[in-house]
Each structure stands twice: as C-alpha cells, then as structure tokens.
Amino acid sequence: MSVTEQQDDKEFKRSPSHFTDRITADGSSPWPVEPGRYRLVVSRACPWASRAVIVRRLLGLEDAISMAIVDPIQDERSWRFTLDPDDRDPVLGIRFLSEAYQKAEPGYDGGVSVPAIVDVPSGRLVTNDYQQLTLDLSTEWTAHNRPGAPELYPERLRDEIDAVNEDVFRDVNNGVYLAGFTRDQDAYERRFRRLFDRLDALSERLERRRYLVGDTITEADIRLFVTLVRFDAVYHGHFKCNRTKLTEMPVLWAYVRDLFQTPGFGDTVDFDHIKRHYYYVHHEINPSRIVPLGPDLRGWTTPHGREELGGRPFGDGTPPGPVSAAEWVPTLA
C-alpha cells in the first residue's frame, strides 16, 4: 500500500509496482535466494503486506527472511521505523523505507509502498511487487521451508487460483478502495454493487466448500482473508461499503473466522495498527482523524462450524509453531 494511491475527480487508480525484480532460486535474476540476505519490510495495517506476513509464517521462512515492521502512521516521507529504538530499523540502519528506494534508484520520487524486500548488504530495495512477492515466497524459497510447510500455490491448481485471485483483486481487494476513494456518486454506486455482487458470489462458492480452491488453504484464501479481516473494522464505515457487515454475511463470517483461528492468520493481525492507519492517514476521508473504538472483536474467536465441510487446512503438512516473541501481536480481549 502506498501513499501515492492516485485519484482524480472521479476515479481511484492504484499505482503499479515500480520495482519488480525477483529473487530466484535458479540464478535467472540478479538476486539469488540466500537465507539471511534479505529483509521483508511490512506494515501490519496494510492488506497487501499482510499477505506476505502470513505466507512467510505459514512456510516457516522466519529464519531465512527477517522482517521489519513500520509504524502504522506515516508522515510526509511515508513509512517510517519509529517503532524501533532510535527510530531506526536495527538491521538496515535507516529511519525511512524511502532510503532503500533511493539506493535502488537515486532521485526516485514515486510512491513508497509495502511490502518491500530490501537487500541487507547493499541497503537497496529489491522489489515492492506485492502481486508477485508472495508467489515467489511459495515457489522460489522451498528449500528453506519449515518441515510440514503447506503448498500454498500448488502447480496443479495455479490456473484456478490465478482466476479466483483476479476476480477477488478487482472486485474485493481493490474494490473497497474503489468505493472508498471515488469522488463521483455514480462511480461509487457501480463499485459498491460490484463489490457486494462479488462477495455474494464468494458466499455461494464457499457455502459447501471450506476453502476457495481445492481442499486446503492456498494463496487465494490468503488474499481474500486480508480484506475480509479488515471489513467491519474499516471498510464498512470508512470506505462506505455498508450494505452489509461481514458479521451479517453468515458464510463469509464463518469462513474468515475459520482462517483467523488457524495458526498463521489471526496471530499476525493487529487491529490497533489497522484502525489507526486507515482512520488517521486517510484524512481526506476522515478529517477529524478520530479512531473509532469499535467494532467488538470478541466474535473472532467464537466457533465457526466450518470443520463439517471437511478439508485439510495444511494438506499433508502441519501448522506453524508459536509466534516468536519479537513478532507477537496482542491477542483479542
């Protein structure tokens, strides 16, 4: 997510990723897979970054790729490391993520977005390509996966996963932003209807199946989860996506609770970061910058009943172990 998400008088337009280098295992890029060399920079507020946090945890790549967490509140220089001592990332030694962007392209004046992967020895940004980044974590870093890591992007299901991801990105992941930032009433109403039409279709798809593609968790579930988990806390009110709350959509509410209660999902979610970022940073939508106290989060840990649909969350693998103390997030009250 970037502070340069663009909008004109009528339409919201998402800035494309500018840095699209890849880290590969076969030597086909200048950036080889090398444990300990790279640092993943994320915001827990950002849904695009949250994908990478979840994939990294499910695959057990914590020791191979270190992670930096930025402050959910940006300033004029965008993402900053003010959660760390001396307001500097302890590994990269920088105060702002933009410094890594400048090392990659001196004079760069575009958006600074997360997730981002930085080469630690040089301090250069490698990629901010959020669409490809998680797929590469699943396919290029397999030699460094934990024992029992799931297949999140199995080759036999990739066409179907890609098709689902395309629909979900267009109408849901990006759809909430299209509705929230559009300044034209007619455009807003079109985006609003497209969003809820897609959510209704996803509800139908998930009514009799536990996961979006196949019988295990895949990249498709991760990409839908990161928007659904933010829906009632942010998108329903802040982005005017208020036909129905997630808690009023029985199938999707049960589905997202199932994922939330699965190790690797809910234990990466920080609702405080999420709410403070959206309600404070988007001052053109919320000029008072008041962060609401609600919604009540206790429902996230209630029984969901999705086990009755079968499915194997991790396939032939196993759940990830406990979250490390350094990456722990507050539990729900």
PDB file of C-alpha atoms in Angstrom, residues 126-235:
ATOM      1  CA  VAL A 126      14.799  -5.333  -4.453  1.00  0.00           C
ATOM      2  CA  THR A 127      11.049  -5.416  -5.018  1.00  0.00           C
ATOM      3  CA  ASN A 128       7.760  -3.854  -3.999  1.00  0.00           C
ATOM      4  CA  ASP A 129       5.761  -6.069  -6.365  1.00  0.00           C
ATOM      5  CA  TYR A 130       3.093  -7.210  -3.911  1.00  0.00           C
ATOM      6  CA  GLN A 131       1.321  -9.362  -6.501  1.00  0.00           C
ATOM      7  CA  GLN A 132       4.390 -11.474  -7.339  1.00  0.00           C
ATOM      8  CA  LEU A 133       6.174 -11.332  -3.998  1.00  0.00           C
ATOM      9  CA  THR A 134       4.104 -13.933  -2.159  1.00  0.00           C
ATOM     10  CA  LEU A 135       4.067 -16.280  -5.142  1.00  0.00           C
ATOM     11  CA  ASP A 136       7.861 -16.199  -5.171  1.00  0.00           C
ATOM     12  CA  LEU A 137       7.978 -16.920  -1.444  1.00  0.00           C
ATOM     13  CA  SER A 138       5.948 -20.052  -2.199  1.00  0.00           C
ATOM     14  CA  THR A 139       7.879 -21.207  -5.243  1.00  0.00           C
ATOM     15  CA  GLU A 140      11.467 -19.924  -5.017  1.00  0.00           C
ATOM     16  CA  TRP A 141      12.195 -20.441  -1.308  1.00  0.00           C
ATOM     17  CA  THR A 142      11.032 -24.056  -0.974  1.00  0.00           C
ATOM     18  CA  ALA A 143      14.496 -25.283   0.049  1.00  0.00           C
ATOM     19  CA  HIS A 144      14.193 -23.181   3.196  1.00  0.00           C
ATOM     20  CA  ASN A 145      10.607 -24.005   4.170  1.00  0.00           C
ATOM     21  CA  ARG A 146       9.943 -25.456   7.607  1.00  0.00           C
ATOM     22  CA  PRO A 147       9.200 -29.196   7.807  1.00  0.00           C
ATOM     23  CA  GLY A 148       5.479 -29.642   7.211  1.00  0.00           C
ATOM     24  CA  ALA A 149       5.036 -26.364   5.315  1.00  0.00           C
ATOM     25  CA  PRO A 150       1.878 -26.351   3.179  1.00  0.00           C
ATOM     26  CA  GLU A 151       1.717 -25.924  -0.577  1.00  0.00           C
ATOM     27  CA  LEU A 152       0.092 -22.526  -0.952  1.00  0.00           C
ATOM     28  CA  TYR A 153       0.449 -22.309  -4.736  1.00  0.00           C
ATOM     29  CA  PRO A 154       0.366 -25.929  -5.980  1.00  0.00           C
ATOM     30  CA  GLU A 155       1.163 -26.215  -9.662  1.00  0.00           C
ATOM     31  CA  ARG A 156      -1.891 -28.344 -10.471  1.00  0.00           C
ATOM     32  CA  LEU A 157      -4.228 -25.640  -9.127  1.00  0.00           C
ATOM     33  CA  ARG A 158      -2.458 -22.492 -10.309  1.00  0.00           C
ATOM     34  CA  ASP A 159      -4.795 -21.675 -13.187  1.00  0.00           C
ATOM     35  CA  GLU A 160      -7.808 -21.820 -10.889  1.00  0.00           C
ATOM     36  CA  ILE A 161      -6.048 -19.909  -8.115  1.00  0.00           C
ATOM     37  CA  ASP A 162      -4.990 -17.213 -10.571  1.00  0.00           C
ATOM     38  CA  ALA A 163      -8.539 -16.874 -11.904  1.00  0.00           C
ATOM     39  CA  VAL A 164     -10.015 -16.559  -8.407  1.00  0.00           C
ATOM     40  CA  ASN A 165      -7.298 -14.099  -7.401  1.00  0.00           C
ATOM     41  CA  GLU A 166      -8.021 -11.911 -10.414  1.00  0.00           C
ATOM     42  CA  ASP A 167     -11.712 -11.634  -9.531  1.00  0.00           C
ATOM     43  CA  VAL A 168     -11.002 -11.080  -5.849  1.00  0.00           C
ATOM     44  CA  PHE A 169      -8.374  -8.419  -6.533  1.00  0.00           C
ATOM     45  CA  ARG A 170     -10.521  -6.466  -8.979  1.00  0.00           C
ATOM     46  CA  ASP A 171     -13.784  -6.535  -7.067  1.00  0.00           C
ATOM     47  CA  VAL A 172     -12.826  -7.051  -3.396  1.00  0.00           C
ATOM     48  CA  ASN A 173      -9.179  -6.303  -2.515  1.00  0.00           C
ATOM     49  CA  ASN A 174      -9.075  -3.218  -4.721  1.00  0.00           C
ATOM     50  CA  GLY A 175     -12.856  -2.876  -4.859  1.00  0.00           C
ATOM     51  CA  VAL A 176     -13.128  -1.492  -1.335  1.00  0.00           C
ATOM     52  CA  TYR A 177     -10.646   1.232  -2.274  1.00  0.00           C
ATOM     53  CA  LEU A 178     -12.520   1.994  -5.487  1.00  0.00           C
ATOM     54  CA  ALA A 179     -15.652   2.569  -3.460  1.00  0.00           C
ATOM     55  CA  GLY A 180     -13.929   4.421  -0.640  1.00  0.00           C
ATOM     56  CA  PHE A 181     -11.903   6.910  -2.648  1.00  0.00           C
ATOM     57  CA  THR A 182     -14.147   7.535  -5.650  1.00  0.00           C
ATOM     58  CA  ARG A 183     -15.479  11.104  -5.628  1.00  0.00           C
ATOM     59  CA  ASP A 184     -18.284  10.588  -8.113  1.00  0.00           C
ATOM     60  CA  GLN A 185     -21.653   9.267  -6.894  1.00  0.00           C
ATOM     61  CA  ASP A 186     -22.404   7.148  -9.970  1.00  0.00           C
ATOM     62  CA  ALA A 187     -18.926   5.608  -9.941  1.00  0.00           C
ATOM     63  CA  TYR A 188     -19.218   4.886  -6.220  1.00  0.00           C
ATOM     64  CA  GLU A 189     -22.544   3.121  -6.704  1.00  0.00           C
ATOM     65  CA  ARG A 190     -21.141   0.949  -9.517  1.00  0.00           C
ATOM     66  CA  ARG A 191     -18.119  -0.040  -7.431  1.00  0.00           C
ATOM     67  CA  PHE A 192     -20.304  -0.663  -4.384  1.00  0.00           C
ATOM     68  CA  ARG A 193     -22.579  -3.026  -6.313  1.00  0.00           C
ATOM     69  CA  ARG A 194     -19.652  -4.837  -7.932  1.00  0.00           C
ATOM     70  CA  LEU A 195     -18.066  -5.382  -4.526  1.00  0.00           C
ATOM     71  CA  PHE A 196     -21.166  -6.888  -2.959  1.00  0.00           C
ATOM     72  CA  ASP A 197     -22.038  -8.889  -6.069  1.00  0.00           C
ATOM     73  CA  ARG A 198     -18.613 -10.497  -5.776  1.00  0.00           C
ATOM     74  CA  LEU A 199     -18.983 -11.076  -2.034  1.00  0.00           C
ATOM     75  CA  ASP A 200     -22.334 -12.736  -2.688  1.00  0.00           C
ATOM     76  CA  ALA A 201     -20.736 -14.944  -5.347  1.00  0.00           C
ATOM     77  CA  LEU A 202     -17.931 -15.878  -2.977  1.00  0.00           C
ATOM     78  CA  SER A 203     -20.507 -16.756  -0.321  1.00  0.00           C
ATOM     79  CA  GLU A 204     -22.166 -19.138  -2.773  1.00  0.00           C
ATOM     80  CA  ARG A 205     -18.807 -20.671  -3.682  1.00  0.00           C
ATOM     81  CA  LEU A 206     -17.881 -21.210  -0.041  1.00  0.00           C
ATOM     82  CA  GLU A 207     -21.226 -22.454   1.182  1.00  0.00           C
ATOM     83  CA  ARG A 208     -20.359 -26.096   0.507  1.00  0.00           C
ATOM     84  CA  ARG A 209     -16.569 -25.974   0.390  1.00  0.00           C
ATOM     85  CA  ARG A 210     -14.201 -24.977   3.158  1.00  0.00           C
ATOM     86  CA  TYR A 211     -11.597 -23.223   1.000  1.00  0.00           C
ATOM     87  CA  LEU A 212     -11.667 -21.295  -2.265  1.00  0.00           C
ATOM     88  CA  VAL A 213      -9.615 -23.726  -4.363  1.00  0.00           C
ATOM     89  CA  GLY A 214      -9.140 -27.409  -3.573  1.00  0.00           C
ATOM     90  CA  ASP A 215      -9.454 -28.755  -0.039  1.00  0.00           C
ATOM     91  CA  THR A 216      -6.525 -26.911   1.553  1.00  0.00           C
ATOM     92  CA  ILE A 217      -5.517 -23.331   2.257  1.00  0.00           C
ATOM     93  CA  THR A 218      -3.978 -21.666  -0.784  1.00  0.00           C
ATOM     94  CA  GLU A 219      -2.802 -18.232  -1.865  1.00  0.00           C
ATOM     95  CA  ALA A 220      -6.399 -17.489  -2.861  1.00  0.00           C
ATOM     96  CA  ASP A 221      -7.634 -17.788   0.730  1.00  0.00           C
ATOM     97  CA  ILE A 222      -4.829 -15.560   2.000  1.00  0.00           C
ATOM     98  CA  ARG A 223      -5.680 -12.821  -0.491  1.00  0.00           C
ATOM     99  CA  LEU A 224      -9.368 -12.836   0.388  1.00  0.00           C
ATOM    100  CA  PHE A 225      -8.706 -13.077   4.132  1.00  0.00           C
ATOM    101  CA  VAL A 226      -6.677  -9.861   4.357  1.00  0.00           C
ATOM    102  CA  THR A 227      -9.610  -7.812   3.053  1.00  0.00           C
ATOM    103  CA  LEU A 228     -12.337  -9.639   4.967  1.00  0.00           C
ATOM    104  CA  VAL A 229     -10.489  -9.322   8.286  1.00  0.00           C
ATOM    105  CA  ARG A 230     -10.473  -5.521   7.837  1.00  0.00           C
ATOM    106  CA  PHE A 231     -14.035  -5.260   6.569  1.00  0.00           C
ATOM    107  CA  ASP A 232     -16.086  -4.355   9.635  1.00  0.00           C
ATOM    108  CA  ALA A 233     -13.240  -2.512  11.371  1.00  0.00           C
ATOM    109  CA  VAL A 234     -12.510  -0.233   8.413  1.00  0.00           C
ATOM    110  CA  TYR A 235     -14.151  -0.754   5.049  1.00  0.00           C
TER     111      TYR A 235
END
